[in-house]
Amino acid sequence: MAPSLITPVSSAEETTASKVTISKFTPPSYASNAQTREYAESLDRTDPLSAFREKFIIPSKANLKATKLAKPGLSQDESIYFCGNSLGLQPRATSKYLEAQLDTWSSIGVLGHFRDLEDSPLTSWQLLAEQAAGDMARIVGANPEEVAAMGTLTANLHMLLASFYKPTESRHKVLLDWKAFPSDHYAIESQIEWHGLNPKDSMVLIGPDEGEYVISTEKILSVIDEHASETALLLLPGIQYYSGQYFDIPTITKHAQSRGIVVGWDLAHAYANVDVKLHDWNVDFAAWCTYKYGNAGPGAIGGIFVHERHGVVDYSQGEDKPVFRHRLTGWYGGDRSVRFKMDNKFKPIPGAGGFQVSNPSAIDLAALCSSLSVFNKTSIAQIRAKSLRLTHYLEYLLLAGTTDETRKFRIITPSDPNARGAQLSLLLNPGLLDKVAQRLEDAGIICDKRQPDVRCGYL
């Protein structure tokens, strides 16, 4: 397994797009023995986050070959897991949290909605989503009321687009990246068609220059300017899943909004990976999944962000006439004080909570809370700092002793550490992908791959 690394000392630099102070990473100089295991282990010993490794279950090499259910053992023959971008490892706390939820259900049934049990790590079901949202808010740089735990990523994007995509005859276009994750592409395409428009006219794909994989911020701003008068909405990924590029969220957001464009971000690969500041960067809305770097389990419940200015509920016209941003509504988005009155008078929870529709699964929330219990013991700033060092060290090891002419791959992830997350995407020479993938799997190294020739290593 790639070693843990000490948290770096970073300089602070203020972005021009906001008042938020963000950390800038300065790559270190490596010692002459930096390619040795001893060097890596020495860094691991001084890493303040190294103990967090024990909070997760790393599959053994033997279990990776299992054809029947296998219990995680204490085997020292751990696999090397570079696939957190696809599915994060299971926290050791997860089974305890799930068992507590099942025991609550079996012992007190429906009373679990309202009763806290002293020996349970979880609060009552009706408060659980709110608690999880508050914990996620710290990870995405938001106020607690700006975040809701609900649904799954694409469904949540549809819910948000229903509220924020308001095409007119003159402004109907949606700007997205050239290689958006297919589900995002489908969601936008279908939303455009839902409004009776043609995606060929209303979808604008922002791509890199010919032969490149990274889209410069200047290129994005240029495309925004080119289409601004016809554009209703911009939806980009915080981190591009294929290349691993970390977009300049504050700069892009500010520029698009200055042109009258609503700005949303898909944080599927950015949540729990990089230190975003959604509130201070004035993002209109965002959505994310929690099963990648968030470690909440396959298909886990997702999260949304709605900036506080869009979550206001105005009662100036009377208690029975709340005025709020239009959205698709459901009973769980109603204020708890009236949720069980059954009078069919919708009074939304102020903030992102008012965008909830259905009662969230208590089982899903238990898995999410188990992962958040780990994140609550540190900070996204510390995680990001370690990630920057760890990813840079992996890049150093991959490139050491080779040249552009001799190596059989190209790293298409930005070389600037501040412009990427915990990911390096390797573009292999044609015909190598399947062979390399099989050799890695045989050696107990789990990565992800994207056809035709990209192999991605995730930390």
XYZ file of C-alpha atoms in Angstrom:
459
model
C 0.000 0.000 0.000
C 1.261 3.483 -0.759
C 2.529 4.984 2.497
C 0.902 7.727 4.455
C 2.706 11.046 4.394
C 3.194 13.866 6.835
C 0.861 16.849 6.541
C 2.752 19.536 4.611
C 3.335 23.117 5.613
C 1.408 25.218 3.103
C 1.354 28.883 2.318
C -1.970 30.697 2.357
C -3.170 32.559 -0.690
C -6.406 34.436 -1.128
C -8.376 33.773 -4.281
C -9.333 36.717 -6.453
C -12.851 35.331 -6.748
C -13.729 35.369 -3.068
C -12.554 36.328 0.388
C -11.916 32.696 1.267
C -8.382 31.737 2.208
C -7.304 28.471 0.602
C -4.108 26.483 1.005
C -1.590 26.322 -1.799
C 0.710 23.326 -1.918
C 4.408 23.704 -2.628
C 5.921 20.421 -3.899
C 8.730 19.130 -1.677
C 12.233 18.134 -2.638
C 12.844 14.405 -2.196
C 15.852 12.796 -0.566
C 18.190 10.559 -2.540
C 16.572 7.469 -0.991
C 13.003 8.624 -1.716
C 12.343 5.590 -3.913
C 12.898 3.162 -1.053
C 10.375 1.573 1.270
C 12.386 2.811 4.247
C 11.894 6.415 3.158
C 8.150 5.952 2.742
C 7.861 4.274 6.135
C 9.760 7.136 7.774
C 7.197 9.583 6.419
C 4.387 7.353 7.577
C 5.704 7.307 11.130
C 5.474 11.100 11.378
C 2.076 11.422 9.703
C -0.606 12.692 12.147
C -3.316 10.894 10.150
C -1.592 7.517 9.830
C -3.771 5.970 12.555
C -6.868 6.546 10.422
C -5.824 3.654 8.198
C -6.915 1.297 10.988
C -10.421 2.754 10.914
C -11.109 1.087 7.564
C -11.270 -2.527 6.412
C -8.815 -3.153 3.590
C -9.641 -6.320 1.620
C -7.034 -9.051 1.805
C -5.527 -10.406 -1.376
C -7.090 -13.774 -0.603
C -10.567 -12.327 -0.174
C -10.337 -10.543 -3.506
C -10.382 -13.968 -5.134
C -13.271 -15.286 -3.024
C -16.340 -16.741 -4.735
C -18.337 -16.966 -1.500
C -18.991 -14.468 1.267
C -15.794 -13.985 3.224
C -15.377 -12.383 6.615
C -12.681 -9.715 6.852
C -9.916 -11.208 8.909
C -6.761 -9.936 10.508
C -4.631 -10.940 7.554
C -1.495 -8.879 7.050
C -1.679 -9.722 3.360
C -3.708 -6.626 2.533
C -4.458 -5.615 -1.003
C -3.382 -2.249 -2.365
C -6.596 -0.301 -2.803
C -6.387 2.558 -5.307
C -10.101 2.729 -6.058
C -11.558 5.256 -3.644
C -12.805 7.214 -6.633
C -15.152 4.347 -7.504
C -16.028 2.899 -4.086
C -14.429 3.858 -0.804
C -13.384 1.302 1.784
C -15.784 0.232 4.528
C -15.255 1.976 7.874
C -14.898 -0.448 10.775
C -17.690 1.485 12.508
C -20.233 0.666 9.794
C -21.308 -2.747 11.079
C -21.818 -1.307 14.580
C -23.973 1.525 13.242
C -26.052 -0.765 11.040
C -26.583 -3.248 13.862
C -27.689 -0.422 16.157
C -30.248 0.682 13.603
C -31.571 -2.839 13.102
C -31.742 -3.363 16.869
C -33.683 -0.121 17.247
C -36.156 -1.203 14.594
C -36.591 -4.688 16.081
C -36.886 -3.534 19.694
C -39.079 -0.433 19.540
C -40.415 -0.383 15.976
C -42.045 2.869 14.909
C -40.971 4.557 18.146
C -37.487 4.689 16.656
C -38.632 7.745 14.719
C -38.769 9.812 17.890
C -36.808 8.086 20.677
C -33.086 8.294 21.366
C -31.591 5.144 22.879
C -28.801 5.786 25.385
C -26.451 3.099 24.097
C -26.967 3.786 20.379
C -24.407 5.803 18.397
C -27.319 7.243 16.414
C -30.029 9.772 17.141
C -33.744 9.190 16.461
C -34.711 8.559 12.861
C -36.516 11.852 12.319
C -33.399 13.804 13.356
C -30.820 11.577 11.690
C -30.839 13.193 8.240
C -30.451 16.628 9.801
C -27.489 15.437 11.865
C -25.818 13.883 8.823
C -26.405 17.067 6.837
C -24.692 19.122 9.516
C -21.654 16.853 9.438
C -21.490 16.947 5.630
C -21.768 20.742 5.708
C -18.357 20.925 7.365
C -16.883 18.843 4.557
C -18.283 21.012 1.743
C -17.832 24.397 3.388
C -21.494 25.175 3.951
C -23.834 26.283 6.687
C -25.737 23.321 8.190
C -29.088 24.532 6.845
C -27.652 24.693 3.306
C -27.137 20.911 3.141
C -29.564 17.994 3.048
C -28.929 14.242 3.081
C -31.304 12.746 0.546
C -31.727 10.609 -2.546
C -28.891 9.649 -4.833
C -26.786 11.778 -7.122
C -28.638 11.762 -10.438
C -32.065 11.869 -8.805
C -30.878 14.819 -6.734
C -29.574 16.572 -9.838
C -32.995 16.174 -11.411
C -34.632 17.632 -8.295
C -32.271 20.604 -8.339
C -32.521 21.164 -12.076
C -36.307 21.209 -11.748
C -35.879 24.245 -9.522
C -32.861 25.975 -11.041
C -33.106 25.322 -14.786
C -35.634 27.874 -16.004
C -35.136 28.193 -19.766
C -36.664 31.047 -21.709
C -36.920 31.647 -25.420
C -33.730 33.682 -25.339
C -31.796 31.914 -22.539
C -32.102 28.148 -22.733
C -28.595 26.712 -23.038
C -26.836 24.536 -20.472
C -23.033 24.488 -20.415
C -21.320 21.269 -19.308
C -17.954 19.617 -19.765
C -17.032 17.600 -22.832
C -16.682 14.326 -20.950
C -19.358 14.656 -18.304
C -20.127 11.451 -16.451
C -22.845 9.811 -18.601
C -25.511 10.102 -15.913
C -25.010 13.881 -15.747
C -25.192 14.079 -19.519
C -28.424 12.076 -19.552
C -29.936 14.208 -16.793
C -29.239 17.480 -18.578
C -30.309 16.113 -21.936
C -33.622 14.869 -20.546
C -34.257 18.113 -18.646
C -33.804 20.065 -21.866
C -36.176 17.718 -23.695
C -38.643 17.954 -20.784
C -38.930 21.660 -21.546
C -39.667 20.923 -25.205
C -36.220 21.954 -26.392
C -33.644 20.224 -28.584
C -30.370 19.216 -26.891
C -28.553 19.911 -30.166
C -29.474 23.551 -29.736
C -29.414 23.822 -25.948
C -26.412 21.732 -24.811
C -22.944 23.253 -25.082
C -19.977 20.996 -24.311
C -16.818 22.693 -23.050
C -13.765 20.713 -24.111
C -9.971 21.002 -23.994
C -7.765 21.996 -26.877
C -7.044 19.341 -29.499
C -4.932 16.491 -28.111
C -5.283 17.667 -24.522
C -7.341 16.429 -21.569
C -7.242 19.427 -19.242
C -9.594 22.359 -19.829
C -7.994 25.647 -18.891
C -9.963 28.075 -16.763
C -9.453 30.650 -19.506
C -11.122 28.327 -22.020
C -14.115 27.825 -19.725
C -14.514 31.564 -19.142
C -14.239 32.168 -22.881
C -17.023 29.688 -23.664
C -19.173 31.248 -20.950
C -18.710 34.658 -22.566
C -19.412 33.286 -26.036
C -22.773 31.802 -25.032
C -23.718 34.015 -22.082
C -26.665 35.777 -23.696
C -28.314 32.420 -24.482
C -27.293 30.453 -21.386
C -29.554 29.666 -18.448
C -27.338 27.310 -16.445
C -23.792 26.020 -16.033
C -23.216 22.562 -14.537
C -19.660 21.323 -14.151
C -17.963 18.665 -12.027
C -15.846 19.887 -9.145
C -13.349 17.251 -10.235
C -13.530 15.768 -13.721
C -13.870 12.013 -13.276
C -11.790 11.041 -16.327
C -8.826 13.401 -16.134
C -8.919 14.158 -12.421
C -8.827 17.919 -13.041
C -9.979 20.066 -10.108
C -11.791 23.040 -11.612
C -11.382 26.564 -10.258
C -14.824 26.655 -8.674
C -14.759 30.195 -7.206
C -13.422 31.867 -10.351
C -15.776 30.048 -12.718
C -18.779 30.559 -10.444
C -18.195 34.282 -10.058
C -17.641 34.800 -13.780
C -20.729 32.856 -14.872
C -22.963 34.544 -12.314
C -21.734 37.951 -13.479
C -23.190 36.986 -16.868
C -26.561 36.134 -15.332
C -26.032 32.359 -15.366
C -27.132 29.999 -12.584
C -24.203 27.829 -11.459
C -24.358 24.265 -10.154
C -21.579 21.786 -9.373
C -21.520 17.999 -9.367
C -19.183 17.119 -6.506
C -19.234 13.335 -6.988
C -15.438 13.193 -7.116
C -14.818 16.269 -4.976
C -16.830 15.476 -1.837
C -14.467 14.406 0.980
C -11.577 14.781 -1.463
C -10.834 18.504 -1.720
C -11.609 21.422 0.576
C -14.398 23.303 -1.173
C -16.138 26.370 0.287
C -19.567 26.276 -1.322
C -21.173 28.982 0.794
C -18.358 31.504 0.577
C -17.848 30.820 -3.117
C -21.517 31.736 -3.638
C -22.362 28.516 -5.518
C -26.080 28.341 -6.339
C -26.470 24.585 -5.878
C -24.469 21.370 -5.778
C -24.999 17.627 -5.424
C -22.754 14.697 -4.552
C -22.644 11.018 -3.794
C -21.073 9.711 -0.591
C -19.798 6.282 -1.603
C -16.514 7.305 -3.204
C -14.129 9.259 -0.993
C -17.009 9.527 1.485
C -16.898 5.763 2.275
C -20.645 5.431 2.967
C -21.150 2.237 0.958
C -22.300 1.241 -2.541
C -25.242 3.325 -3.737
C -25.254 5.291 -0.478
C -27.556 8.216 0.201
C -26.396 11.449 -1.413
C -26.225 15.092 -0.450
C -27.302 18.442 -1.841
C -26.289 22.044 -1.253
C -28.614 24.987 -1.816
C -27.179 28.413 -1.037
C -29.040 30.132 1.778
C -30.338 32.872 -0.510
C -32.321 30.236 -2.430
C -33.696 28.546 0.689
C -35.519 31.502 2.212
C -39.144 30.965 3.261
C -41.007 34.283 3.488
C -44.089 34.484 5.722
C -44.663 38.224 5.296
C -47.961 37.517 3.517
C -49.213 35.353 6.370
C -48.541 32.025 8.055
C -50.675 30.199 5.505
C -49.021 31.842 2.504
C -45.322 30.999 2.577
C -43.346 32.274 -0.400
C -40.359 30.173 -1.432
C -38.347 29.093 -4.426
C -40.310 26.735 -6.642
C -39.227 23.105 -6.420
C -40.695 19.611 -6.646
C -42.122 19.055 -3.186
C -42.757 16.140 -0.859
C -43.848 15.732 2.725
C -40.351 15.307 4.159
C -39.424 18.765 2.952
C -42.128 20.191 5.185
C -41.280 21.788 8.494
C -41.314 19.230 11.326
C -43.752 21.370 13.304
C -46.465 20.744 10.698
C -45.237 17.539 9.051
C -47.772 15.331 10.817
C -50.757 17.704 10.693
C -51.827 16.185 7.374
C -53.556 19.403 6.290
C -51.994 19.484 2.808
C -50.539 22.945 3.430
C -46.876 22.743 2.514
C -44.558 24.852 4.642
C -40.991 24.024 3.639
C -38.066 23.727 5.974
C -35.899 26.806 5.374
C -32.773 25.927 3.430
C -31.820 22.748 1.602
C -33.987 20.646 3.911
C -37.031 22.076 2.168
C -35.940 20.317 -1.027
C -36.317 16.873 0.564
C -39.168 14.787 -0.763
C -39.360 11.376 0.882
C -38.483 9.860 4.232
C -34.807 8.846 3.887
C -33.746 5.292 4.655
C -32.587 4.965 8.251
C -30.306 2.133 7.142
C -28.653 4.315 4.499
C -28.266 7.124 6.999
C -26.645 4.769 9.495
C -23.985 3.827 6.946
C -23.417 7.488 6.112
C -23.153 8.447 9.778
C -20.606 5.695 10.367
C -18.309 7.249 7.781
C -18.980 10.760 9.056
C -17.947 9.600 12.532
C -14.461 9.122 11.078
C -14.419 12.466 9.258
C -15.542 14.184 12.458
C -12.249 13.160 14.070
C -10.234 15.258 11.622
C -10.898 18.000 9.065
C -11.141 18.176 5.310
C -8.215 20.627 5.402
C -6.006 17.975 7.042
C -7.202 15.308 4.622
C -6.534 17.559 1.642
C -3.068 18.448 2.910
C -2.132 14.781 3.218
C -3.697 13.989 -0.149
C -1.568 16.616 -1.867
C 1.628 15.102 -0.477
C 0.573 11.527 -1.116
C -0.499 12.131 -4.714
C 2.649 14.100 -5.465
C 4.792 11.300 -4.040
C 3.005 8.728 -6.201
C 3.589 10.928 -9.242
C 7.278 11.193 -8.333
C 7.602 7.405 -8.059
C 5.809 6.826 -11.372
C 8.066 9.229 -13.248
C 11.363 8.459 -11.509
C 14.004 6.924 -13.753
C 11.984 7.352 -16.948
C 11.637 9.903 -19.728
C 8.804 10.890 -22.026
C 10.393 8.678 -24.668
C 10.842 5.557 -22.528
C 7.692 5.429 -20.414
C 4.645 3.685 -21.825
C 2.092 5.995 -20.308
C 1.213 9.636 -19.968
C -0.256 11.220 -16.853
C -3.198 13.261 -18.137
C -4.121 14.641 -14.715
C -2.870 18.227 -14.231
C 0.753 18.380 -13.094
C -0.113 21.277 -10.776
C -0.975 19.588 -7.448
C -3.455 22.358 -6.644
C -5.427 21.578 -9.819
C -6.164 17.937 -8.983
C -7.574 15.798 -6.228
C -6.484 12.378 -4.951
C -6.211 10.933 -8.425
C -3.726 10.317 -11.191
C -5.091 9.199 -14.558
C -2.619 7.287 -16.684
C -3.111 7.168 -20.444
C -1.420 3.920 -21.438
C 0.030 3.180 -24.836
C -2.567 1.525 -27.102
C -3.226 -2.142 -26.359
C -1.774 -2.160 -22.842
C -4.832 -1.459 -20.710
C -6.282 -4.952 -20.345
C -2.859 -6.538 -19.851
C -1.834 -4.041 -17.187
C -5.218 -4.301 -15.493
C -4.941 -8.077 -15.233
C -1.378 -7.960 -13.910
C -2.376 -5.451 -11.246
C -5.397 -7.479 -10.190
C -3.307 -10.651 -10.007
C -0.927 -8.790 -7.690
C -3.764 -7.656 -5.435
C -3.725 -4.045 -6.613
C -7.213 -2.638 -7.129
C -7.554 0.313 -9.490
C -10.199 1.634 -11.828
C -10.054 1.717 -15.587
C -11.713 3.731 -18.310
C -11.670 2.561 -21.901
C -9.923 2.765 -24.198
C -6.540 3.393 -22.582
C -6.876 5.170 -19.246
C -5.938 3.589 -15.945
C -6.698 5.693 -12.909
C -4.933 5.370 -9.583
C -6.844 6.690 -6.592
C -5.659 7.121 -3.043
